[in-house]
Amino acid sequence: MPDKKKSKDEPKKDAKKLKTDQISESFNYDPVHFIRSHSKNNDPADVQTQIWEVVFEPDPLDNSKTLSNVATCGGNSICIIDVNSGTVLMKYKHKDNRENFYTLAWTTLELGGEKTNILASGGIKGEIRMFHPSAKVCFHEWRPLDKKNTAVNSLVFHSSNPCWLFCGTNDGYVSLFDVGVPSLPTYEGVTPKQLLKLFPDYGDVYNLAWSGHESKWLFAGTAAGLVGWKIEEDKVTTKYRPMMVDFLLPENERDKGENPIVDSIAIAGEHSIVAKCANHGLIYMFDLKKTVKDITIEEGKKDKVIEQEVFLLANLKWSDTDNFYMNLGCHKGKGLVVCGDDKGSLWLYNVPTLTGAAAEPLRKIAEPTTRLMWPELQDDHLENSRKVPLDRHDIIIDKVTVSADSNHIVAVTSNNMVCIWKRTDEDSSTSDS
């Protein structure tokens, strides 16, 4: 995949002045740890490595909660970081400097009689790697597609079948693998088997999202729109072909009559889906249940596609930028949606009323609840190296994630920073971890 930091030549417009969203309370967060942990050749002044993904580690006893650790990936390394202390607990480096890890996904497997978190990663070399972070072991690797120049752009595990891993690649394919369960201490038993292979034919697959095992929808954000499939677990075989739905998002004049580039999707609730289209200046939240209620799913019909307009719950005002690939994040069911921009700031939308079954659409465009601006940083490493610090307007927030209790927000950037923000208002609850 080409460098995912992409912009057009037209001048950027400043975001309009923001007002507090009247439908929700205001949140206060302080920047507490800004870490440069993915440096090439351990250069503390490396501001070129882009960090693409950040994911909170789930609580292995209750996946609706999170621990205090995040996994991050960028360049040829993967890190596990404690958000409370800012300590890097684990760092894995691929032996090939040309590797560029794009994506991470957590699952919880039963190992040695205990529920244990396992991490999967993928990137530009087209490999998927499996890690047992608490043991600091990379125990398996394989290629989902036997092709050269095929990057793994997105990975996500199934919620009730923890061995099932969905994979999206830049050649436009979406695959499902059963990765198996490793046996300790040798980690034997991991023999990934492909269960499903789908080809939307909508260009690069940038993002995958799994709605949950109650609604059973797999979404793919692609170069030509948002598509999805209802995956019936008991029917999954190598010959199973679920029908594809083209979810029609609002049109924009910048799309020039074509389907929009959907460069980010997230699951705000079992039936509340969030999607961002490049160049729209908005983030869309829609009701999955109401969107698909009249669809009759037919299986096995090759090339049959249903086009379905989404039932919009909200238009969330976001940056009017022409940069791509700034990935939004949220924790399912909590109602806090966050997305960074290309000026180092985070846009927060606290919309818990839109994540439940009785969600009612908002009539007006929703302004952010608050916006966290890039702080002033003292960077001795950059000063000592005599490198010119990047201007804050060049800081692209590549991905944001939120802890289950909303007490921590973690963002990763185009200039090799892991940025940890902590909630400071008096109403915040104690951490789950």
Tab-separated table of C-alpha atoms in Angstrom:
chain	number	residue	atom	x	y	z
A	1	MET	CA	0.000	0.000	0.000
A	2	PRO	CA	1.363	3.481	-0.748
A	3	ASP	CA	2.132	5.848	2.102
A	4	LYS	CA	-1.215	6.228	3.841
A	5	LYS	CA	-0.530	9.893	4.604
A	6	LYS	CA	-2.143	11.421	1.553
A	7	SER	CA	-3.315	14.896	0.676
A	8	LYS	CA	-4.398	16.927	-2.291
A	9	ASP	CA	-2.817	20.124	-3.514
A	10	GLU	CA	-5.739	22.419	-2.771
A	11	PRO	CA	-5.241	24.628	0.318
A	12	LYS	CA	-6.568	23.368	3.638
A	13	LYS	CA	-9.381	25.240	5.363
A	14	ASP	CA	-9.386	25.975	9.053
A	15	ALA	CA	-12.069	24.244	11.062
A	16	LYS	CA	-14.876	26.558	12.081
A	17	LYS	CA	-15.036	27.814	15.627
A	18	LEU	CA	-16.508	25.094	17.803
A	19	LYS	CA	-19.335	25.294	20.290
A	20	THR	CA	-20.142	22.890	23.087
A	21	ASP	CA	-22.687	20.305	21.980
A	22	GLN	CA	-25.855	21.065	23.897
A	23	ILE	CA	-26.959	17.409	24.044
A	24	SER	CA	-24.108	16.197	26.224
A	25	GLU	CA	-21.868	17.112	29.130
A	26	SER	CA	-18.415	18.510	28.622
A	27	PHE	CA	-15.347	16.352	29.209
A	28	ASN	CA	-11.977	17.567	30.467
A	29	TYR	CA	-8.774	15.690	29.620
A	30	ASP	CA	-5.151	16.503	30.346
A	31	PRO	CA	-2.195	15.304	28.270
A	32	VAL	CA	-0.156	13.076	30.613
A	33	HIS	CA	2.298	11.009	28.516
A	34	PHE	CA	3.647	11.711	25.019
A	35	ILE	CA	5.983	8.888	23.995
A	36	ARG	CA	8.184	8.322	20.948
A	37	SER	CA	8.370	4.530	21.117
A	38	HIS	CA	8.537	3.379	17.487
A	39	SER	CA	11.788	5.043	16.460
A	40	LYS	CA	13.866	3.417	13.746
A	41	ASN	CA	17.330	2.400	14.908
A	42	ASN	CA	16.342	3.642	18.380
A	43	ASP	CA	16.745	7.255	17.241
A	44	PRO	CA	15.046	9.352	19.980
A	45	ALA	CA	14.635	12.204	17.496
A	46	ASP	CA	12.862	10.128	14.816
A	47	VAL	CA	9.849	12.169	13.674
A	48	GLN	CA	9.315	10.308	10.389
A	49	THR	CA	7.862	6.963	11.535
A	50	GLN	CA	4.080	6.940	11.332
A	51	ILE	CA	2.199	5.034	14.028
A	52	TRP	CA	-0.935	3.634	12.424
A	53	GLU	CA	-2.900	1.775	15.055
A	54	VAL	CA	-3.665	1.836	18.774
A	55	VAL	CA	-6.009	-0.601	20.565
A	56	PHE	CA	-6.801	-0.991	24.262
A	57	GLU	CA	-6.190	-4.469	25.653
A	58	PRO	CA	-9.493	-6.099	26.667
A	59	ASP	CA	-10.121	-7.459	30.137
A	60	PRO	CA	-9.782	-11.222	29.524
A	61	LEU	CA	-12.537	-11.945	32.070
A	62	ASP	CA	-14.943	-9.391	30.565
A	63	ASN	CA	-14.238	-8.137	27.050
A	64	SER	CA	-16.650	-5.216	27.515
A	65	LYS	CA	-13.982	-3.710	29.798
A	66	THR	CA	-10.383	-2.744	29.129
A	67	LEU	CA	-7.096	-3.066	30.980
A	68	SER	CA	-4.640	-0.188	31.374
A	69	ASN	CA	-2.507	-1.312	28.411
A	70	VAL	CA	-2.646	-0.326	24.756
A	71	ALA	CA	-0.992	-1.984	21.790
A	72	THR	CA	0.469	0.309	19.128
A	73	CYS	CA	2.087	-0.370	15.752
A	74	GLY	CA	4.075	1.659	13.267
A	75	GLY	CA	7.195	1.193	11.180
A	76	ASN	CA	8.614	-2.254	11.850
A	77	SER	CA	7.698	-2.356	15.545
A	78	ILE	CA	4.819	-3.154	17.889
A	79	CYS	CA	4.621	-1.846	21.455
A	80	ILE	CA	2.563	-2.547	24.558
A	81	ILE	CA	2.277	0.561	26.749
A	82	ASP	CA	0.805	1.116	30.220
A	83	VAL	CA	-1.334	4.268	29.979
A	84	ASN	CA	-1.105	5.011	33.696
A	85	SER	CA	2.691	5.156	33.885
A	86	GLY	CA	3.573	5.697	30.225
A	87	THR	CA	5.909	2.697	30.478
A	88	VAL	CA	6.671	0.596	27.381
A	89	LEU	CA	6.091	-2.950	28.639
A	90	MET	CA	6.995	-4.754	25.411
A	91	LYS	CA	8.534	-3.839	22.082
A	92	TYR	CA	8.703	-6.211	19.153
A	93	LYS	CA	10.795	-5.359	16.099
A	94	HIS	CA	10.484	-7.102	12.757
A	95	LYS	CA	13.901	-8.072	11.434
A	96	ASP	CA	13.078	-6.400	8.103
A	97	ASN	CA	13.165	-2.601	8.348
A	98	ARG	CA	10.886	-2.422	5.327
A	99	GLU	CA	7.967	-3.820	7.289
A	100	ASN	CA	5.324	-1.245	8.153
A	101	PHE	CA	2.715	-2.547	10.596
A	102	TYR	CA	-0.723	-1.060	9.840
A	103	THR	CA	-3.173	-2.945	12.021
A	104	LEU	CA	-3.665	-4.763	15.337
A	105	ALA	CA	-6.451	-6.869	16.837
A	106	TRP	CA	-6.920	-8.451	20.286
A	107	THR	CA	-8.676	-11.697	21.159
A	108	THR	CA	-8.980	-13.783	24.341
A	109	LEU	CA	-8.191	-17.514	24.130
A	110	GLU	CA	-8.080	-20.290	26.714
A	111	LEU	CA	-4.393	-21.131	27.215
A	112	GLY	CA	-3.295	-23.562	29.914
A	113	GLY	CA	-6.690	-23.316	31.583
A	114	GLU	CA	-6.601	-19.500	31.783
A	115	LYS	CA	-8.209	-16.816	29.668
A	116	THR	CA	-5.288	-15.132	27.919
A	117	ASN	CA	-5.074	-12.146	25.586
A	118	ILE	CA	-3.525	-12.723	22.167
A	119	LEU	CA	-2.571	-9.981	19.692
A	120	ALA	CA	-2.564	-10.224	15.891
A	121	SER	CA	-0.852	-7.765	13.552
A	122	GLY	CA	-0.468	-7.157	9.831
A	123	GLY	CA	1.216	-4.720	7.515
A	124	ILE	CA	2.832	-3.877	4.226
A	125	LYS	CA	4.659	-7.208	3.824
A	126	GLY	CA	1.370	-9.100	3.708
A	127	GLU	CA	2.057	-11.179	6.815
A	128	ILE	CA	-0.108	-11.805	9.866
A	129	ARG	CA	1.769	-12.309	13.129
A	130	MET	CA	0.403	-13.674	16.398
A	131	PHE	CA	1.723	-12.578	19.798
A	132	HIS	CA	1.359	-13.703	23.404
A	133	PRO	CA	2.284	-10.318	24.926
A	134	SER	CA	2.381	-11.343	28.590
A	135	ALA	CA	5.035	-13.940	27.662
A	136	LYS	CA	6.670	-11.557	25.138
A	137	VAL	CA	6.454	-14.210	22.433
A	138	CYS	CA	5.689	-13.987	18.709
A	139	PHE	CA	4.505	-17.560	18.173
A	140	HIS	CA	3.155	-17.735	14.617
A	141	GLU	CA	3.180	-15.964	11.251
A	142	TRP	CA	1.526	-16.637	7.917
A	143	ARG	CA	0.383	-14.975	4.710
A	144	PRO	CA	-3.389	-14.680	4.226
A	145	LEU	CA	-2.868	-14.303	0.469
A	146	ASP	CA	-0.054	-15.869	-1.506
A	147	LYS	CA	0.619	-12.753	-3.560
A	148	LYS	CA	3.447	-10.276	-3.730
A	149	ASN	CA	2.881	-6.613	-2.896
A	150	THR	CA	-0.301	-7.340	-0.944
A	151	ALA	CA	-0.614	-5.413	2.322
A	152	VAL	CA	-2.758	-6.382	5.297
A	153	ASN	CA	-4.653	-3.173	6.054
A	154	SER	CA	-7.132	-4.289	8.716
A	155	LEU	CA	-7.717	-7.145	11.167
A	156	VAL	CA	-10.616	-7.779	13.549
A	157	PHE	CA	-11.628	-10.822	15.602
A	158	HIS	CA	-15.131	-12.247	15.814
A	159	SER	CA	-16.780	-11.531	19.175
A	160	SER	CA	-18.168	-14.985	20.045
A	161	ASN	CA	-15.726	-17.143	18.052
A	162	PRO	CA	-12.410	-15.844	19.427
A	163	CYS	CA	-10.381	-17.931	16.947
A	164	TRP	CA	-12.067	-16.324	13.933
A	165	LEU	CA	-10.032	-13.499	12.401
A	166	PHE	CA	-11.307	-11.230	9.620
A	167	CYS	CA	-8.632	-9.765	7.336
A	168	GLY	CA	-8.851	-6.900	4.813
A	169	THR	CA	-6.135	-6.413	2.197
A	170	ASN	CA	-5.192	-3.738	-0.292
A	171	ASP	CA	-6.060	-5.946	-3.268
A	172	GLY	CA	-9.721	-5.633	-2.297
A	173	TYR	CA	-10.266	-9.001	-0.587
A	174	VAL	CA	-11.893	-9.713	2.770
A	175	SER	CA	-11.079	-13.097	4.286
A	176	LEU	CA	-12.054	-15.036	7.395
A	177	PHE	CA	-9.620	-17.416	9.086
A	178	ASP	CA	-9.910	-19.855	11.955
A	179	VAL	CA	-6.482	-19.405	13.547
A	180	GLY	CA	-6.805	-22.238	16.083
A	181	VAL	CA	-5.734	-22.324	19.729
A	182	PRO	CA	-2.043	-22.676	20.656
A	183	SER	CA	-0.977	-25.242	23.250
A	184	LEU	CA	1.501	-24.107	25.872
A	185	PRO	CA	4.449	-24.176	26.160
A	186	THR	CA	5.231	-24.972	22.506
A	187	TYR	CA	2.371	-22.956	20.934
A	188	GLU	CA	1.540	-25.862	18.645
A	189	GLY	CA	-1.981	-26.054	17.255
A	190	VAL	CA	-2.027	-22.781	15.345
A	191	THR	CA	-2.888	-23.796	11.794
A	192	PRO	CA	-4.857	-20.927	10.217
A	193	LYS	CA	-7.604	-22.205	7.957
A	194	GLN	CA	-9.452	-19.953	5.531
A	195	LEU	CA	-13.210	-20.209	6.059
A	196	LEU	CA	-14.444	-17.429	3.803
A	197	LYS	CA	-13.149	-15.219	1.003
A	198	LEU	CA	-15.117	-12.200	-0.203
A	199	PHE	CA	-14.349	-9.805	-3.022
A	200	PRO	CA	-16.400	-6.587	-2.993
A	201	ASP	CA	-14.514	-5.271	-6.055
A	202	TYR	CA	-14.573	-1.784	-4.532
A	203	GLY	CA	-10.812	-1.191	-4.511
A	204	ASP	CA	-8.595	-1.179	-1.428
A	205	VAL	CA	-10.138	-2.416	1.810
A	206	TYR	CA	-8.997	0.142	4.399
A	207	ASN	CA	-10.978	-0.797	7.499
A	208	LEU	CA	-12.970	-3.705	8.854
A	209	ALA	CA	-15.433	-3.597	11.759
A	210	TRP	CA	-17.515	-6.359	13.344
A	211	SER	CA	-20.835	-5.169	14.781
A	212	GLY	CA	-21.194	-8.022	17.289
A	213	HIS	CA	-22.597	-11.548	17.497
A	214	GLU	CA	-26.147	-10.356	18.066
A	215	SER	CA	-26.421	-8.276	14.888
A	216	LYS	CA	-23.732	-10.296	13.004
A	217	TRP	CA	-22.610	-7.687	10.458
A	218	LEU	CA	-19.112	-7.344	9.055
A	219	PHE	CA	-18.351	-3.918	7.563
A	220	ALA	CA	-15.593	-2.916	5.167
A	221	GLY	CA	-14.607	0.677	4.461
A	222	THR	CA	-13.238	0.754	0.924
A	223	ALA	CA	-11.964	3.078	-1.780
A	224	ALA	CA	-15.481	3.111	-3.266
A	225	GLY	CA	-17.860	3.097	-0.322
A	226	LEU	CA	-19.066	1.167	2.711
A	227	VAL	CA	-20.080	-2.458	2.219
A	228	GLY	CA	-21.198	-5.181	4.599
A	229	TRP	CA	-22.270	-8.796	4.984
A	230	LYS	CA	-24.448	-10.509	7.572
A	231	ILE	CA	-22.354	-13.485	8.685
A	232	GLU	CA	-24.392	-16.449	9.934
A	233	GLU	CA	-21.880	-18.448	11.974
A	234	ASP	CA	-23.534	-21.827	11.567
A	235	LYS	CA	-23.467	-21.471	7.763
A	236	VAL	CA	-19.809	-20.473	7.399
A	237	THR	CA	-17.948	-22.811	5.038
A	238	THR	CA	-15.522	-22.276	2.178
A	239	LYS	CA	-18.556	-22.307	-0.158
A	240	TYR	CA	-20.706	-19.924	1.913
A	241	ARG	CA	-21.406	-16.651	0.099
A	242	PRO	CA	-23.303	-14.074	2.158
A	243	MET	CA	-24.977	-11.352	0.152
A	244	MET	CA	-23.169	-8.017	0.027
A	245	VAL	CA	-24.938	-4.791	0.934
A	246	ASP	CA	-23.669	-1.448	-0.363
A	247	PHE	CA	-24.508	0.954	2.456
A	248	LEU	CA	-25.193	4.294	0.782
A	249	LEU	CA	-23.861	7.177	2.862
A	250	PRO	CA	-24.810	10.816	2.180
A	251	GLU	CA	-23.499	12.224	-1.093
A	252	ASN	CA	-21.049	15.086	-1.288
A	253	GLU	CA	-20.111	17.274	-4.241
A	254	ARG	CA	-16.451	16.366	-3.719
A	255	ASP	CA	-17.273	12.758	-4.613
A	256	LYS	CA	-18.115	13.896	-8.168
A	257	GLY	CA	-20.919	11.385	-8.513
A	258	GLU	CA	-18.842	8.429	-7.345
A	259	ASN	CA	-19.115	6.433	-4.135
A	260	PRO	CA	-17.139	8.137	-1.338
A	261	ILE	CA	-13.830	6.876	0.019
A	262	VAL	CA	-14.717	5.409	3.424
A	263	ASP	CA	-11.450	5.655	5.317
A	264	SER	CA	-12.695	4.894	8.840
A	265	ILE	CA	-15.473	2.899	10.530
A	266	ALA	CA	-16.191	2.026	14.156
A	267	ILE	CA	-18.878	0.331	16.236
A	268	ALA	CA	-20.471	2.717	18.739
A	269	GLY	CA	-23.150	0.201	19.727
A	270	GLU	CA	-24.447	-3.159	18.514
A	271	HIS	CA	-26.693	-1.270	16.079
A	272	SER	CA	-24.949	2.133	15.994
A	273	ILE	CA	-22.280	2.387	13.312
A	274	VAL	CA	-19.922	5.331	12.785
A	275	ALA	CA	-18.319	6.022	9.407
A	276	LYS	CA	-16.099	8.756	8.006
A	277	CYS	CA	-15.820	9.619	4.319
A	278	ALA	CA	-12.755	11.403	2.981
A	279	ASN	CA	-13.360	15.095	2.153
A	280	HIS	CA	-16.846	15.258	3.678
A	281	GLY	CA	-16.008	17.248	6.829
A	282	LEU	CA	-18.550	15.115	8.697
A	283	ILE	CA	-18.672	11.843	10.601
A	284	TYR	CA	-21.852	9.837	10.055
A	285	MET	CA	-23.595	7.726	12.699
A	286	PHE	CA	-26.377	5.432	11.501
A	287	ASP	CA	-28.838	2.922	12.930
A	288	LEU	CA	-27.972	-0.533	11.578
A	289	LYS	CA	-31.223	-2.179	12.690
A	290	LYS	CA	-33.438	0.376	10.944
A	291	THR	CA	-31.158	0.428	7.893
A	292	VAL	CA	-31.416	-3.323	7.216
A	293	LYS	CA	-34.944	-4.058	8.520
A	294	ASP	CA	-36.436	-4.342	5.014
A	295	ILE	CA	-33.524	-6.228	3.446
A	296	THR	CA	-34.051	-9.851	2.487
A	297	ILE	CA	-30.686	-11.577	2.687
A	298	GLU	CA	-30.187	-14.065	-0.127
A	299	GLU	CA	-27.136	-16.293	-0.130
A	300	GLY	CA	-25.102	-17.848	-2.882
A	301	LYS	CA	-26.115	-15.369	-5.592
A	302	LYS	CA	-22.868	-14.397	-7.241
A	303	ASP	CA	-22.356	-10.687	-7.937
A	304	LYS	CA	-25.728	-9.824	-6.349
A	305	VAL	CA	-25.444	-6.558	-4.415
A	306	ILE	CA	-28.168	-4.719	-2.520
A	307	GLU	CA	-27.886	-0.936	-2.367
A	308	GLN	CA	-29.350	0.452	0.837
A	309	GLU	CA	-29.445	4.017	2.126
A	310	VAL	CA	-28.406	4.246	5.760
A	311	PHE	CA	-30.813	5.460	8.459
A	312	LEU	CA	-28.845	8.412	9.799
A	313	LEU	CA	-28.769	9.131	13.519
A	314	ALA	CA	-26.352	12.047	13.415
A	315	ASN	CA	-24.048	14.159	11.302
A	316	LEU	CA	-21.063	14.966	13.514
A	317	LYS	CA	-19.190	18.104	12.500
A	318	TRP	CA	-15.508	17.347	11.879
A	319	SER	CA	-12.472	18.967	10.285
A	320	ASP	CA	-12.854	20.296	6.749
A	321	THR	CA	-9.562	18.702	5.736
A	322	ASP	CA	-8.515	17.029	2.498
A	323	ASN	CA	-6.138	14.588	4.214
A	324	PHE	CA	-7.116	10.928	4.359
A	325	TYR	CA	-6.774	8.025	6.828
A	326	MET	CA	-7.407	9.695	10.176
A	327	ASN	CA	-9.122	6.846	11.972
A	328	LEU	CA	-11.812	7.486	14.565
A	329	GLY	CA	-12.289	5.399	17.688
A	330	CYS	CA	-14.808	4.594	20.412
A	331	HIS	CA	-15.540	1.889	22.957
A	332	LYS	CA	-18.654	-0.069	22.046
A	333	GLY	CA	-21.728	0.943	23.993
A	334	LYS	CA	-20.182	3.899	25.853
A	335	GLY	CA	-21.159	6.736	23.532
A	336	LEU	CA	-17.864	8.640	23.363
A	337	VAL	CA	-16.647	8.963	19.754
A	338	VAL	CA	-13.227	10.543	19.088
A	339	CYS	CA	-11.415	11.450	15.886
A	340	GLY	CA	-8.161	13.318	15.372
A	341	ASP	CA	-7.337	15.734	12.567
A	342	ASP	CA	-4.225	16.892	10.703
A	343	LYS	CA	-3.419	19.661	13.206
A	344	GLY	CA	-2.777	17.431	16.202
A	345	SER	CA	-6.166	17.980	17.847
A	346	LEU	CA	-8.854	15.514	18.932
A	347	TRP	CA	-12.571	16.012	18.331
A	348	LEU	CA	-14.742	14.429	21.049
A	349	TYR	CA	-18.452	13.655	20.671
A	350	ASN	CA	-20.266	12.379	23.753
A	351	VAL	CA	-23.453	10.852	22.309
A	352	PRO	CA	-24.568	8.008	24.622
A	353	THR	CA	-28.226	8.492	23.670
A	354	LEU	CA	-27.372	7.420	20.117
A	355	THR	CA	-25.905	4.025	21.033
A	356	GLY	CA	-29.016	2.398	22.512
A	357	ALA	CA	-31.942	0.606	20.899
A	358	ALA	CA	-34.242	3.631	21.256
A	359	ALA	CA	-31.907	6.144	19.592
A	360	GLU	CA	-33.657	9.070	17.907
A	361	PRO	CA	-31.978	10.993	15.051
A	362	LEU	CA	-30.535	14.446	15.702
A	363	ARG	CA	-32.038	17.101	13.454
A	364	LYS	CA	-29.051	19.432	13.384
A	365	ILE	CA	-25.388	18.855	12.675
A	366	ALA	CA	-23.829	17.987	16.037
A	367	GLU	CA	-20.847	20.055	17.074
A	368	PRO	CA	-18.091	18.348	19.100
A	369	THR	CA	-18.603	18.126	22.834
A	370	THR	CA	-15.063	19.403	23.214
A	371	ARG	CA	-11.790	19.571	21.328
A	372	LEU	CA	-8.393	18.645	22.764
A	373	MET	CA	-5.663	20.772	21.225
A	374	TRP	CA	-2.062	19.711	20.687
A	375	PRO	CA	-0.101	20.764	23.787
A	376	GLU	CA	3.154	22.669	23.967
A	377	LEU	CA	5.869	20.026	24.285
A	378	GLN	CA	9.457	20.330	25.479
A	379	ASP	CA	11.389	17.974	23.206
A	380	ASP	CA	15.038	17.897	24.258
A	381	HIS	CA	15.903	15.080	21.854
A	382	LEU	CA	14.849	17.137	18.847
A	383	GLU	CA	16.675	20.214	20.100
A	384	ASN	CA	19.859	18.277	20.810
A	385	SER	CA	19.751	16.637	17.383
A	386	ARG	CA	19.312	20.056	15.766
A	387	LYS	CA	16.327	18.739	13.845
A	388	VAL	CA	13.571	21.223	13.189
A	389	PRO	CA	10.446	20.202	15.162
A	390	LEU	CA	7.445	19.513	12.980
A	391	ASP	CA	4.975	22.343	12.879
A	392	ARG	CA	1.795	21.408	14.738
A	393	HIS	CA	-0.223	21.797	11.540
A	394	ASP	CA	1.685	18.827	10.083
A	395	ILE	CA	0.772	16.503	12.945
A	396	ILE	CA	-1.724	13.980	11.626
A	397	ILE	CA	-3.615	11.927	14.220
A	398	ASP	CA	-3.659	8.532	12.493
A	399	LYS	CA	-5.845	6.719	15.038
A	400	VAL	CA	-7.581	7.296	18.379
A	401	THR	CA	-8.907	4.817	20.942
A	402	VAL	CA	-10.880	5.183	24.180
A	403	SER	CA	-10.795	3.068	27.353
A	404	ALA	CA	-13.987	1.361	28.519
A	405	ASP	CA	-14.391	3.809	31.411
A	406	SER	CA	-13.624	6.815	29.138
A	407	ASN	CA	-10.868	7.847	31.568
A	408	HIS	CA	-8.100	7.546	28.982
A	409	ILE	CA	-7.890	8.561	25.352
A	410	VAL	CA	-4.832	7.458	23.369
A	411	ALA	CA	-3.873	8.826	19.961
A	412	VAL	CA	-1.028	7.912	17.614
A	413	THR	CA	0.473	10.287	15.091
A	414	SER	CA	2.288	10.720	11.804
A	415	ASN	CA	5.373	12.004	13.634
A	416	ASN	CA	6.020	8.959	15.829
A	417	MET	CA	4.122	9.924	18.970
A	418	VAL	CA	1.872	7.917	21.275
A	419	CYS	CA	-0.254	10.531	23.054
A	420	ILE	CA	-2.070	9.641	26.280
A	421	TRP	CA	-4.789	11.907	27.687
A	422	LYS	CA	-6.420	11.376	31.094
A	423	ARG	CA	-9.849	12.540	32.164
A	424	THR	CA	-9.658	15.075	34.982
A	425	ASP	CA	-13.220	16.110	35.759
A	426	GLU	CA	-14.503	15.222	39.208
A	427	ASP	CA	-17.248	12.940	37.937
A	428	SER	CA	-14.852	10.432	36.351
A	429	SER	CA	-14.978	6.954	37.827
A	430	THR	CA	-12.006	4.940	38.999
A	431	SER	CA	-10.165	2.867	36.434
A	432	ASP	CA	-11.239	-0.689	35.680
A	433	SER	CA	-7.655	-1.831	35.905
